[in-house]
mmCIF file with all atom_site columns, C-alpha atoms in Angstrom:
data_model
loop_
_atom_site.group_PDB
_atom_site.id
_atom_site.type_symbol
_atom_site.label_atom_id
_atom_site.label_alt_id
_atom_site.label_comp_id
_atom_site.label_asym_id
_atom_site.label_entity_id
_atom_site.label_seq_id
_atom_site.pdbx_PDB_ins_code
_atom_site.Cartn_x
_atom_site.Cartn_y
_atom_site.Cartn_z
_atom_site.occupancy
_atom_site.B_iso_or_equiv
_atom_site.pdbx_formal_charge
_atom_site.auth_seq_id
_atom_site.auth_comp_id
_atom_site.auth_asym_id
_atom_site.auth_atom_id
_atom_site.pdbx_PDB_model_num
ATOM 1   C CA . UNK A 1 1   ? 23.216 3.550   33.405 1.00 0.00 ? 296 UNK A CA 1
ATOM 2   C CA . UNK A 1 2   ? 25.024 5.153   36.228 1.00 0.00 ? 297 UNK A CA 1
ATOM 3   C CA . UNK A 1 3   ? 28.448 6.216   35.554 1.00 0.00 ? 298 UNK A CA 1
ATOM 4   C CA . UNK A 1 4   ? 29.759 3.255   37.986 1.00 0.00 ? 299 UNK A CA 1
ATOM 5   C CA . UNK A 1 5   ? 27.831 0.546   36.316 1.00 0.00 ? 300 UNK A CA 1
ATOM 6   C CA . UNK A 1 6   ? 29.221 1.816   32.862 1.00 0.00 ? 301 UNK A CA 1
ATOM 7   C CA . UNK A 1 7   ? 32.907 2.043   34.107 1.00 0.00 ? 302 UNK A CA 1
ATOM 8   C CA . UNK A 1 8   ? 32.496 -1.561  35.865 1.00 0.00 ? 303 UNK A CA 1
ATOM 9   C CA . UNK A 1 9   ? 31.084 -2.906  32.364 1.00 0.00 ? 304 UNK A CA 1
ATOM 10  C CA . UNK A 1 10  ? 33.988 -1.018  30.303 1.00 0.00 ? 305 UNK A CA 1
ATOM 11  C CA . UNK A 1 11  ? 36.928 -2.822  32.775 1.00 0.00 ? 306 UNK A CA 1
ATOM 12  C CA . UNK A 1 12  ? 35.292 -6.153  32.598 1.00 0.00 ? 307 UNK A CA 1
ATOM 13  C CA . UNK A 1 13  ? 35.367 -5.915  28.521 1.00 0.00 ? 308 UNK A CA 1
ATOM 14  C CA . UNK A 1 14  ? 38.772 -4.523  28.496 1.00 0.00 ? 309 UNK A CA 1
ATOM 15  C CA . UNK A 1 15  ? 40.380 -6.883  31.523 1.00 0.00 ? 310 UNK A CA 1
ATOM 16  C CA . UNK A 1 16  ? 42.549 -9.475  29.187 1.00 0.00 ? 311 UNK A CA 1
ATOM 17  C CA . UNK A 1 17  ? 44.164 -6.443  26.818 1.00 0.00 ? 312 UNK A CA 1
ATOM 18  C CA . UNK A 1 18  ? 44.415 -4.282  30.098 1.00 0.00 ? 313 UNK A CA 1
ATOM 19  C CA . UNK A 1 19  ? 46.407 -6.946  31.549 1.00 0.00 ? 314 UNK A CA 1
ATOM 20  C CA . UNK A 1 20  ? 48.582 -8.133  28.646 1.00 0.00 ? 315 UNK A CA 1
ATOM 21  C CA . UNK A 1 21  ? 49.630 -4.476  28.089 1.00 0.00 ? 316 UNK A CA 1
ATOM 22  C CA . UNK A 1 22  ? 51.730 -4.759  31.190 1.00 0.00 ? 317 UNK A CA 1
ATOM 23  C CA . UNK A 1 23  ? 53.522 -7.564  29.839 1.00 0.00 ? 318 UNK A CA 1
ATOM 24  C CA . UNK A 1 24  ? 54.488 -5.816  26.610 1.00 0.00 ? 319 UNK A CA 1
ATOM 25  C CA . UNK A 1 25  ? 57.864 -3.993  26.756 1.00 0.00 ? 320 UNK A CA 1
ATOM 26  C CA . UNK A 1 26  ? 56.040 -0.533  27.138 1.00 0.00 ? 321 UNK A CA 1
ATOM 27  C CA . UNK A 1 27  ? 53.867 -1.831  29.915 1.00 0.00 ? 322 UNK A CA 1
ATOM 28  C CA . UNK A 1 28  ? 57.369 -3.461  31.469 1.00 0.00 ? 323 UNK A CA 1
ATOM 29  C CA . UNK A 1 29  ? 58.578 0.028   31.852 1.00 0.00 ? 324 UNK A CA 1
ATOM 30  C CA . UNK A 1 30  ? 55.783 1.676   33.356 1.00 0.00 ? 325 UNK A CA 1
ATOM 31  C CA . UNK A 1 31  ? 54.858 -0.913  35.760 1.00 0.00 ? 326 UNK A CA 1
ATOM 32  C CA . UNK A 1 32  ? 58.333 -0.992  37.261 1.00 0.00 ? 327 UNK A CA 1
ATOM 33  C CA . UNK A 1 33  ? 58.553 2.460   37.532 1.00 0.00 ? 328 UNK A CA 1
ATOM 34  C CA . UNK A 1 34  ? 55.127 3.235   39.133 1.00 0.00 ? 329 UNK A CA 1
ATOM 35  C CA . UNK A 1 35  ? 55.845 -0.026  41.485 1.00 0.00 ? 330 UNK A CA 1
ATOM 36  C CA . UNK A 1 36  ? 59.063 2.003   42.558 1.00 0.00 ? 331 UNK A CA 1
ATOM 37  C CA . UNK A 1 37  ? 57.018 5.193   42.932 1.00 0.00 ? 332 UNK A CA 1
ATOM 38  C CA . UNK A 1 38  ? 54.904 3.241   45.448 1.00 0.00 ? 333 UNK A CA 1
ATOM 39  C CA . UNK A 1 39  ? 57.358 1.272   47.087 1.00 0.00 ? 334 UNK A CA 1
ATOM 40  C CA . UNK A 1 40  ? 59.166 4.334   48.017 1.00 0.00 ? 335 UNK A CA 1
ATOM 41  C CA . UNK A 1 41  ? 56.256 6.122   50.109 1.00 0.00 ? 336 UNK A CA 1
ATOM 42  C CA . UNK A 1 42  ? 54.510 2.848   51.356 1.00 0.00 ? 337 UNK A CA 1
ATOM 43  C CA . UNK A 1 43  ? 54.940 2.165   55.407 1.00 0.00 ? 338 UNK A CA 1
ATOM 44  C CA . UNK A 1 44  ? 55.263 -1.705  55.821 1.00 0.00 ? 339 UNK A CA 1
ATOM 45  C CA . UNK A 1 45  ? 52.149 -3.496  57.795 1.00 0.00 ? 340 UNK A CA 1
ATOM 46  C CA . UNK A 1 46  ? 48.808 -4.669  56.325 1.00 0.00 ? 341 UNK A CA 1
ATOM 47  C CA . UNK A 1 47  ? 47.526 -1.881  53.367 1.00 0.00 ? 342 UNK A CA 1
ATOM 48  C CA . UNK A 1 48  ? 44.911 -2.235  50.413 1.00 0.00 ? 343 UNK A CA 1
ATOM 49  C CA . UNK A 1 49  ? 45.207 -1.428  46.587 1.00 0.00 ? 344 UNK A CA 1
ATOM 50  C CA . UNK A 1 50  ? 41.910 0.049   45.969 1.00 0.00 ? 345 UNK A CA 1
ATOM 51  C CA . UNK A 1 51  ? 40.936 -0.593  42.294 1.00 0.00 ? 346 UNK A CA 1
ATOM 52  C CA . UNK A 1 52  ? 43.392 -2.964  42.084 1.00 0.00 ? 347 UNK A CA 1
ATOM 53  C CA . UNK A 1 53  ? 42.397 -4.348  38.476 1.00 0.00 ? 348 UNK A CA 1
ATOM 54  C CA . UNK A 1 54  ? 43.777 -7.427  37.137 1.00 0.00 ? 349 UNK A CA 1
ATOM 55  C CA . UNK A 1 55  ? 46.712 -6.980  40.516 1.00 0.00 ? 350 UNK A CA 1
ATOM 56  C CA . UNK A 1 56  ? 49.997 -6.605  38.640 1.00 0.00 ? 351 UNK A CA 1
ATOM 57  C CA . UNK A 1 57  ? 51.237 -4.506  41.638 1.00 0.00 ? 352 UNK A CA 1
ATOM 58  C CA . UNK A 1 58  ? 51.005 -6.510  44.693 1.00 0.00 ? 353 UNK A CA 1
ATOM 59  C CA . UNK A 1 59  ? 54.085 -8.859  44.027 1.00 0.00 ? 354 UNK A CA 1
ATOM 60  C CA . UNK A 1 60  ? 56.136 -6.247  43.351 1.00 0.00 ? 355 UNK A CA 1
ATOM 61  C CA . UNK A 1 61  ? 55.762 -4.620  46.905 1.00 0.00 ? 356 UNK A CA 1
ATOM 62  C CA . UNK A 1 62  ? 54.766 -7.537  48.904 1.00 0.00 ? 357 UNK A CA 1
ATOM 63  C CA . UNK A 1 63  ? 58.050 -7.520  50.814 1.00 0.00 ? 358 UNK A CA 1
ATOM 64  C CA . UNK A 1 64  ? 57.068 -6.906  54.875 1.00 0.00 ? 359 UNK A CA 1
ATOM 65  C CA . UNK A 1 65  ? 53.699 -5.923  53.555 1.00 0.00 ? 360 UNK A CA 1
ATOM 66  C CA . UNK A 1 66  ? 50.478 -7.833  53.408 1.00 0.00 ? 361 UNK A CA 1
ATOM 67  C CA . UNK A 1 67  ? 47.914 -6.100  50.333 1.00 0.00 ? 362 UNK A CA 1
ATOM 68  C CA . UNK A 1 68  ? 44.632 -6.524  50.072 1.00 0.00 ? 363 UNK A CA 1
ATOM 69  C CA . UNK A 1 69  ? 43.002 -6.116  46.443 1.00 0.00 ? 364 UNK A CA 1
ATOM 70  C CA . UNK A 1 70  ? 39.817 -4.598  46.147 1.00 0.00 ? 365 UNK A CA 1
ATOM 71  C CA . UNK A 1 71  ? 38.042 -3.969  42.896 1.00 0.00 ? 366 UNK A CA 1
ATOM 72  C CA . UNK A 1 72  ? 34.441 -4.097  41.581 1.00 0.00 ? 367 UNK A CA 1
ATOM 73  C CA . UNK A 1 73  ? 34.942 -5.419  37.794 1.00 0.00 ? 368 UNK A CA 1
ATOM 74  C CA . UNK A 1 74  ? 34.796 -9.225  38.895 1.00 0.00 ? 369 UNK A CA 1
ATOM 75  C CA . UNK A 1 75  ? 36.011 -9.354  35.041 1.00 0.00 ? 370 UNK A CA 1
ATOM 76  C CA . UNK A 1 76  ? 39.519 -7.773  36.177 1.00 0.00 ? 371 UNK A CA 1
ATOM 77  C CA . UNK A 1 77  ? 39.458 -9.433  39.648 1.00 0.00 ? 372 UNK A CA 1
ATOM 78  C CA . UNK A 1 78  ? 39.419 -13.175 37.763 1.00 0.00 ? 373 UNK A CA 1
ATOM 79  C CA . UNK A 1 79  ? 42.535 -12.812 36.564 1.00 0.00 ? 374 UNK A CA 1
ATOM 80  C CA . UNK A 1 80  ? 44.234 -11.857 40.048 1.00 0.00 ? 375 UNK A CA 1
ATOM 81  C CA . UNK A 1 81  ? 44.395 -15.533 41.099 1.00 0.00 ? 376 UNK A CA 1
ATOM 82  C CA . UNK A 1 82  ? 47.870 -16.099 42.338 1.00 0.00 ? 377 UNK A CA 1
ATOM 83  C CA . UNK A 1 83  ? 48.886 -12.477 42.091 1.00 0.00 ? 378 UNK A CA 1
ATOM 84  C CA . UNK A 1 84  ? 46.824 -11.261 45.406 1.00 0.00 ? 379 UNK A CA 1
ATOM 85  C CA . UNK A 1 85  ? 46.246 -13.545 48.211 1.00 0.00 ? 380 UNK A CA 1
ATOM 86  C CA . UNK A 1 86  ? 43.474 -11.295 49.389 1.00 0.00 ? 381 UNK A CA 1
ATOM 87  C CA . UNK A 1 87  ? 40.685 -10.046 47.093 1.00 0.00 ? 382 UNK A CA 1
ATOM 88  C CA . UNK A 1 88  ? 37.480 -7.889  47.516 1.00 0.00 ? 383 UNK A CA 1
ATOM 89  C CA . UNK A 1 89  ? 34.685 -6.925  45.168 1.00 0.00 ? 384 UNK A CA 1
ATOM 90  C CA . UNK A 1 90  ? 34.056 -3.628  46.308 1.00 0.00 ? 385 UNK A CA 1
ATOM 91  C CA . UNK A 1 91  ? 34.399 0.310   45.291 1.00 0.00 ? 386 UNK A CA 1
ATOM 92  C CA . UNK A 1 92  ? 36.304 2.854   46.419 1.00 0.00 ? 387 UNK A CA 1
ATOM 93  C CA . UNK A 1 93  ? 33.612 4.789   47.992 1.00 0.00 ? 388 UNK A CA 1
ATOM 94  C CA . UNK A 1 94  ? 32.542 1.608   49.762 1.00 0.00 ? 389 UNK A CA 1
ATOM 95  C CA . UNK A 1 95  ? 35.177 -0.738  50.539 1.00 0.00 ? 390 UNK A CA 1
ATOM 96  C CA . UNK A 1 96  ? 34.526 -3.922  52.371 1.00 0.00 ? 391 UNK A CA 1
ATOM 97  C CA . UNK A 1 97  ? 37.064 -3.198  55.071 1.00 0.00 ? 392 UNK A CA 1
ATOM 98  C CA . UNK A 1 98  ? 37.068 -2.553  58.602 1.00 0.00 ? 393 UNK A CA 1
ATOM 99  C CA . UNK A 1 99  ? 37.403 0.949   60.054 1.00 0.00 ? 394 UNK A CA 1
ATOM 100 C CA . UNK A 1 100 ? 41.033 2.114   61.396 1.00 0.00 ? 395 UNK A CA 1
ATOM 101 C CA . UNK A 1 101 ? 42.458 -1.282  60.118 1.00 0.00 ? 396 UNK A CA 1
ATOM 102 C CA . UNK A 1 102 ? 44.914 -0.365  57.497 1.00 0.00 ? 397 UNK A CA 1
ATOM 103 C CA . UNK A 1 103 ? 48.464 1.378   57.550 1.00 0.00 ? 398 UNK A CA 1
ATOM 104 C CA . UNK A 1 104 ? 48.409 2.137   54.374 1.00 0.00 ? 399 UNK A CA 1
ATOM 105 C CA . UNK A 1 105 ? 46.254 2.376   50.933 1.00 0.00 ? 400 UNK A CA 1
ATOM 106 C CA . UNK A 1 106 ? 47.042 3.240   47.444 1.00 0.00 ? 401 UNK A CA 1
ATOM 107 C CA . UNK A 1 107 ? 45.448 3.939   44.033 1.00 0.00 ? 402 UNK A CA 1
ATOM 108 C CA . UNK A 1 108 ? 46.936 3.862   40.692 1.00 0.00 ? 403 UNK A CA 1
ATOM 109 C CA . UNK A 1 109 ? 45.034 5.480   37.902 1.00 0.00 ? 404 UNK A CA 1
ATOM 110 C CA . UNK A 1 110 ? 41.892 4.761   39.758 1.00 0.00 ? 405 UNK A CA 1
ATOM 111 C CA . UNK A 1 111 ? 40.939 8.615   40.863 1.00 0.00 ? 406 UNK A CA 1
ATOM 112 C CA . UNK A 1 112 ? 40.092 9.384   37.135 1.00 0.00 ? 407 UNK A CA 1
ATOM 113 C CA . UNK A 1 113 ? 37.333 6.504   37.061 1.00 0.00 ? 408 UNK A CA 1
ATOM 114 C CA . UNK A 1 114 ? 35.775 7.090   40.367 1.00 0.00 ? 409 UNK A CA 1
ATOM 115 C CA . UNK A 1 115 ? 31.957 8.238   40.727 1.00 0.00 ? 410 UNK A CA 1
ATOM 116 C CA . UNK A 1 116 ? 32.926 10.378  43.960 1.00 0.00 ? 411 UNK A CA 1
ATOM 117 C CA . UNK A 1 117 ? 36.536 10.830  44.325 1.00 0.00 ? 412 UNK A CA 1
ATOM 118 C CA . UNK A 1 118 ? 35.905 12.805  47.304 1.00 0.00 ? 413 UNK A CA 1
ATOM 119 C CA . UNK A 1 119 ? 33.776 10.489  49.000 1.00 0.00 ? 414 UNK A CA 1
ATOM 120 C CA . UNK A 1 120 ? 36.388 7.700   48.246 1.00 0.00 ? 415 UNK A CA 1
ATOM 121 C CA . UNK A 1 121 ? 39.247 9.816   49.857 1.00 0.00 ? 416 UNK A CA 1
ATOM 122 C CA . UNK A 1 122 ? 37.313 10.468  52.929 1.00 0.00 ? 417 UNK A CA 1
ATOM 123 C CA . UNK A 1 123 ? 36.246 6.894   53.172 1.00 0.00 ? 418 UNK A CA 1
ATOM 124 C CA . UNK A 1 124 ? 40.050 5.679   52.728 1.00 0.00 ? 419 UNK A CA 1
ATOM 125 C CA . UNK A 1 125 ? 40.780 7.835   55.438 1.00 0.00 ? 420 UNK A CA 1
ATOM 126 C CA . UNK A 1 126 ? 38.787 6.453   57.666 1.00 0.00 ? 421 UNK A CA 1
ATOM 127 C CA . UNK A 1 127 ? 40.179 2.730   56.889 1.00 0.00 ? 422 UNK A CA 1
ATOM 128 C CA . UNK A 1 128 ? 43.656 3.865   57.917 1.00 0.00 ? 423 UNK A CA 1
ATOM 129 C CA . UNK A 1 129 ? 44.900 4.062   61.481 1.00 0.00 ? 424 UNK A CA 1
ATOM 130 C CA . UNK A 1 130 ? 46.252 7.170   62.488 1.00 0.00 ? 425 UNK A CA 1
ATOM 131 C CA . UNK A 1 131 ? 49.423 7.724   60.636 1.00 0.00 ? 426 UNK A CA 1
ATOM 132 C CA . UNK A 1 132 ? 48.387 5.923   57.913 1.00 0.00 ? 427 UNK A CA 1
ATOM 133 C CA . UNK A 1 133 ? 49.613 6.429   54.460 1.00 0.00 ? 428 UNK A CA 1
ATOM 134 C CA . UNK A 1 134 ? 47.570 7.134   51.310 1.00 0.00 ? 429 UNK A CA 1
ATOM 135 C CA . UNK A 1 135 ? 49.222 6.999   48.113 1.00 0.00 ? 430 UNK A CA 1
ATOM 136 C CA . UNK A 1 136 ? 47.242 8.275   45.078 1.00 0.00 ? 431 UNK A CA 1
ATOM 137 C CA . UNK A 1 137 ? 49.299 7.710   41.670 1.00 0.00 ? 432 UNK A CA 1
ATOM 138 C CA . UNK A 1 138 ? 47.853 9.286   38.373 1.00 0.00 ? 433 UNK A CA 1
ATOM 139 C CA . UNK A 1 139 ? 48.287 10.269  34.878 1.00 0.00 ? 434 UNK A CA 1
ATOM 140 C CA . UNK A 1 140 ? 48.923 13.893  34.921 1.00 0.00 ? 435 UNK A CA 1
ATOM 141 C CA . UNK A 1 141 ? 46.559 15.645  32.864 1.00 0.00 ? 436 UNK A CA 1
ATOM 142 C CA . UNK A 1 142 ? 49.065 18.656  31.532 1.00 0.00 ? 437 UNK A CA 1
ATOM 143 C CA . UNK A 1 143 ? 51.609 15.979  30.478 1.00 0.00 ? 438 UNK A CA 1
ATOM 144 C CA . UNK A 1 144 ? 52.583 14.607  26.960 1.00 0.00 ? 439 UNK A CA 1
ATOM 145 C CA . UNK A 1 145 ? 50.902 11.460  28.123 1.00 0.00 ? 440 UNK A CA 1
ATOM 146 C CA . UNK A 1 146 ? 47.661 13.231  29.442 1.00 0.00 ? 441 UNK A CA 1
ATOM 147 C CA . UNK A 1 147 ? 47.186 15.092  26.485 1.00 0.00 ? 442 UNK A CA 1
ATOM 148 C CA . UNK A 1 148 ? 47.752 11.807  24.057 1.00 0.00 ? 443 UNK A CA 1
ATOM 149 C CA . UNK A 1 149 ? 45.213 10.111  26.468 1.00 0.00 ? 444 UNK A CA 1
ATOM 150 C CA . UNK A 1 150 ? 42.692 12.825  26.208 1.00 0.00 ? 445 UNK A CA 1
ATOM 151 C CA . UNK A 1 151 ? 43.162 12.773  22.537 1.00 0.00 ? 446 UNK A CA 1
ATOM 152 C CA . UNK A 1 152 ? 42.397 9.264   22.376 1.00 0.00 ? 447 UNK A CA 1
ATOM 153 C CA . UNK A 1 153 ? 39.556 9.569   24.656 1.00 0.00 ? 448 UNK A CA 1
ATOM 154 C CA . UNK A 1 154 ? 37.997 12.322  22.654 1.00 0.00 ? 449 UNK A CA 1
ATOM 155 C CA . UNK A 1 155 ? 38.309 9.917   19.157 1.00 0.00 ? 450 UNK A CA 1
ATOM 156 C CA . UNK A 1 156 ? 37.092 6.948   21.257 1.00 0.00 ? 451 UNK A CA 1
ATOM 157 C CA . UNK A 1 157 ? 40.299 5.210   20.269 1.00 0.00 ? 452 UNK A CA 1
ATOM 158 C CA . UNK A 1 158 ? 40.430 3.460   23.885 1.00 0.00 ? 453 UNK A CA 1
ATOM 159 C CA . UNK A 1 159 ? 37.436 2.306   25.971 1.00 0.00 ? 454 UNK A CA 1
ATOM 160 C CA . UNK A 1 160 ? 38.571 2.780   28.955 1.00 0.00 ? 455 UNK A CA 1
ATOM 161 C CA . UNK A 1 161 ? 40.425 6.294   28.396 1.00 0.00 ? 456 UNK A CA 1
ATOM 162 C CA . UNK A 1 162 ? 37.000 7.617   26.796 1.00 0.00 ? 457 UNK A CA 1
ATOM 163 C CA . UNK A 1 163 ? 35.430 7.011   30.296 1.00 0.00 ? 458 UNK A CA 1
ATOM 164 C CA . UNK A 1 164 ? 38.370 8.552   32.464 1.00 0.00 ? 459 UNK A CA 1
ATOM 165 C CA . UNK A 1 165 ? 38.222 12.206  34.142 1.00 0.00 ? 460 UNK A CA 1
ATOM 166 C CA . UNK A 1 166 ? 41.895 13.238  33.510 1.00 0.00 ? 461 UNK A CA 1
ATOM 167 C CA . UNK A 1 167 ? 43.290 15.217  36.670 1.00 0.00 ? 462 UNK A CA 1
ATOM 168 C CA . UNK A 1 168 ? 46.026 17.980  37.391 1.00 0.00 ? 463 UNK A CA 1
ATOM 169 C CA . UNK A 1 169 ? 48.486 17.782  40.216 1.00 0.00 ? 464 UNK A CA 1
ATOM 170 C CA . UNK A 1 170 ? 46.686 20.853  41.497 1.00 0.00 ? 465 UNK A CA 1
ATOM 171 C CA . UNK A 1 171 ? 43.551 19.109  41.407 1.00 0.00 ? 466 UNK A CA 1
ATOM 172 C CA . UNK A 1 172 ? 44.678 16.191  43.250 1.00 0.00 ? 467 UNK A CA 1
ATOM 173 C CA . UNK A 1 173 ? 46.197 18.108  45.993 1.00 0.00 ? 468 UNK A CA 1
ATOM 174 C CA . UNK A 1 174 ? 43.500 20.023  46.887 1.00 0.00 ? 469 UNK A CA 1
ATOM 175 C CA . UNK A 1 175 ? 41.286 16.869  46.848 1.00 0.00 ? 470 UNK A CA 1
ATOM 176 C CA . UNK A 1 176 ? 43.711 15.273  49.241 1.00 0.00 ? 471 UNK A CA 1
ATOM 177 C CA . UNK A 1 177 ? 44.043 18.190  51.690 1.00 0.00 ? 472 UNK A CA 1
ATOM 178 C CA . UNK A 1 178 ? 40.061 18.548  51.572 1.00 0.00 ? 473 UNK A CA 1
ATOM 179 C CA . UNK A 1 179 ? 39.711 14.613  52.684 1.00 0.00 ? 474 UNK A CA 1
ATOM 180 C CA . UNK A 1 180 ? 41.386 15.475  55.827 1.00 0.00 ? 475 UNK A CA 1
ATOM 181 C CA . UNK A 1 181 ? 45.189 14.172  54.963 1.00 0.00 ? 476 UNK A CA 1
ATOM 182 C CA . UNK A 1 182 ? 48.029 15.956  55.471 1.00 0.00 ? 477 UNK A CA 1
ATOM 183 C CA . UNK A 1 183 ? 50.744 15.528  52.102 1.00 0.00 ? 478 UNK A CA 1
ATOM 184 C CA . UNK A 1 184 ? 54.234 14.284  52.664 1.00 0.00 ? 479 UNK A CA 1
ATOM 185 C CA . UNK A 1 185 ? 55.432 13.714  49.188 1.00 0.00 ? 480 UNK A CA 1
ATOM 186 C CA . UNK A 1 186 ? 55.292 14.266  45.788 1.00 0.00 ? 481 UNK A CA 1
ATOM 187 C CA . UNK A 1 187 ? 56.882 11.934  43.333 1.00 0.00 ? 482 UNK A CA 1
ATOM 188 C CA . UNK A 1 188 ? 56.608 12.218  39.550 1.00 0.00 ? 483 UNK A CA 1
ATOM 189 C CA . UNK A 1 189 ? 57.918 9.742   36.712 1.00 0.00 ? 484 UNK A CA 1
ATOM 190 C CA . UNK A 1 190 ? 57.668 8.859   33.133 1.00 0.00 ? 485 UNK A CA 1
ATOM 191 C CA . UNK A 1 191 ? 59.489 11.752  31.497 1.00 0.00 ? 486 UNK A CA 1
ATOM 192 C CA . UNK A 1 192 ? 59.972 10.280  27.954 1.00 0.00 ? 487 UNK A CA 1
ATOM 193 C CA . UNK A 1 193 ? 57.605 10.200  24.883 1.00 0.00 ? 488 UNK A CA 1
ATOM 194 C CA . UNK A 1 194 ? 54.298 8.423   25.746 1.00 0.00 ? 489 UNK A CA 1
ATOM 195 C CA . UNK A 1 195 ? 53.731 4.601   25.111 1.00 0.00 ? 490 UNK A CA 1
ATOM 196 C CA . UNK A 1 196 ? 57.426 3.773   24.008 1.00 0.00 ? 491 UNK A CA 1
ATOM 197 C CA . UNK A 1 197 ? 60.660 1.927   25.461 1.00 0.00 ? 492 UNK A CA 1
ATOM 198 C CA . UNK A 1 198 ? 63.461 4.611   27.152 1.00 0.00 ? 493 UNK A CA 1
ATOM 199 C CA . UNK A 1 199 ? 66.890 3.707   26.607 1.00 0.00 ? 494 UNK A CA 1
ATOM 200 C CA . UNK A 1 200 ? 67.514 3.828   30.448 1.00 0.00 ? 495 UNK A CA 1
ATOM 201 C CA . UNK A 1 201 ? 65.090 3.209   33.178 1.00 0.00 ? 496 UNK A CA 1
ATOM 202 C CA . UNK A 1 202 ? 62.779 6.195   33.598 1.00 0.00 ? 497 UNK A CA 1
ATOM 203 C CA . UNK A 1 203 ? 64.164 8.675   36.504 1.00 0.00 ? 498 UNK A CA 1
ATOM 204 C CA . UNK A 1 204 ? 61.806 9.265   39.734 1.00 0.00 ? 499 UNK A CA 1
ATOM 205 C CA . UNK A 1 205 ? 61.466 13.036  40.445 1.00 0.00 ? 500 UNK A CA 1
ATOM 206 C CA . UNK A 1 206 ? 61.285 14.262  44.012 1.00 0.00 ? 501 UNK A CA 1
ATOM 207 C CA . UNK A 1 207 ? 58.860 17.105  44.553 1.00 0.00 ? 502 UNK A CA 1
ATOM 208 C CA . UNK A 1 208 ? 57.489 19.163  41.261 1.00 0.00 ? 503 UNK A CA 1
ATOM 209 C CA . UNK A 1 209 ? 60.651 19.441  39.553 1.00 0.00 ? 504 UNK A CA 1
ATOM 210 C CA . UNK A 1 210 ? 59.304 17.640  36.532 1.00 0.00 ? 505 UNK A CA 1
ATOM 211 C CA . UNK A 1 211 ? 58.106 20.023  33.495 1.00 0.00 ? 506 UNK A CA 1
ATOM 212 C CA . UNK A 1 212 ? 56.258 16.992  31.403 1.00 0.00 ? 507 UNK A CA 1
ATOM 213 C CA . UNK A 1 213 ? 56.126 14.114  33.626 1.00 0.00 ? 508 UNK A CA 1
ATOM 214 C CA . UNK A 1 214 ? 53.428 11.652  32.489 1.00 0.00 ? 509 UNK A CA 1
ATOM 215 C CA . UNK A 1 215 ? 52.481 10.698  36.008 1.00 0.00 ? 510 UNK A CA 1
ATOM 216 C CA . UNK A 1 216 ? 52.621 12.036  39.594 1.00 0.00 ? 511 UNK A CA 1
ATOM 217 C CA . UNK A 1 217 ? 52.173 10.456  42.920 1.00 0.00 ? 512 UNK A CA 1
ATOM 218 C CA . UNK A 1 218 ? 50.590 12.482  45.732 1.00 0.00 ? 513 UNK A CA 1
ATOM 219 C CA . UNK A 1 219 ? 51.615 10.880  49.597 1.00 0.00 ? 514 UNK A CA 1
ATOM 220 C CA . UNK A 1 220 ? 49.611 11.911  52.069 1.00 0.00 ? 515 UNK A CA 1
ATOM 221 C CA . UNK A 1 221 ? 48.983 10.638  56.048 1.00 0.00 ? 516 UNK A CA 1
ATOM 222 C CA . UNK A 1 222 ? 45.821 10.600  57.791 1.00 0.00 ? 517 UNK A CA 1
ATOM 223 C CA . UNK A 1 223 ? 45.936 13.460  60.808 1.00 0.00 ? 518 UNK A CA 1
#
């Protein structure tokens, strides 16, 4: 079985549990924090969430934005009704969208599961208008969160994490730049013990200033 087919099968089977995690206190904190990171860097206009999963982000980002949600796992998309007005089945490597049509595109914990990340980013570059923004939010492999997730993956304790390929900030920066983008901003967040509920809302760091943040976001512009 190809990697893509296996990943789609895993996400279809995990859709309900994946969605329910964001309704739990720890998941709600992560959702709000990651949405804040995205809101800081995405322009207004027409855009796409690529690898949208169960579409938990669009309602938090939809002010002055029209968002198309793309995902290859139909089990995930089936939970998107009422959350995203525009649903499309498709992959990051071959999204069913017109070239040069988007003001922005973003991915949240998607890069880790792509069959061909370089091809996917090059394709997204072609979908963006000149000056359009790509935001890639990912789990930082070298953080406490990344180490825990890798441990769970190695133990096969979580079927989704077991098929992930975790990446570091340096690797993502190199991949983005090789795909024809110019990096604009780097944000980091989740500087607390993984999967817990912090006492206060997590801080979002600008630049590479957090020594142990669980997620990072690279915002880049099409040249």
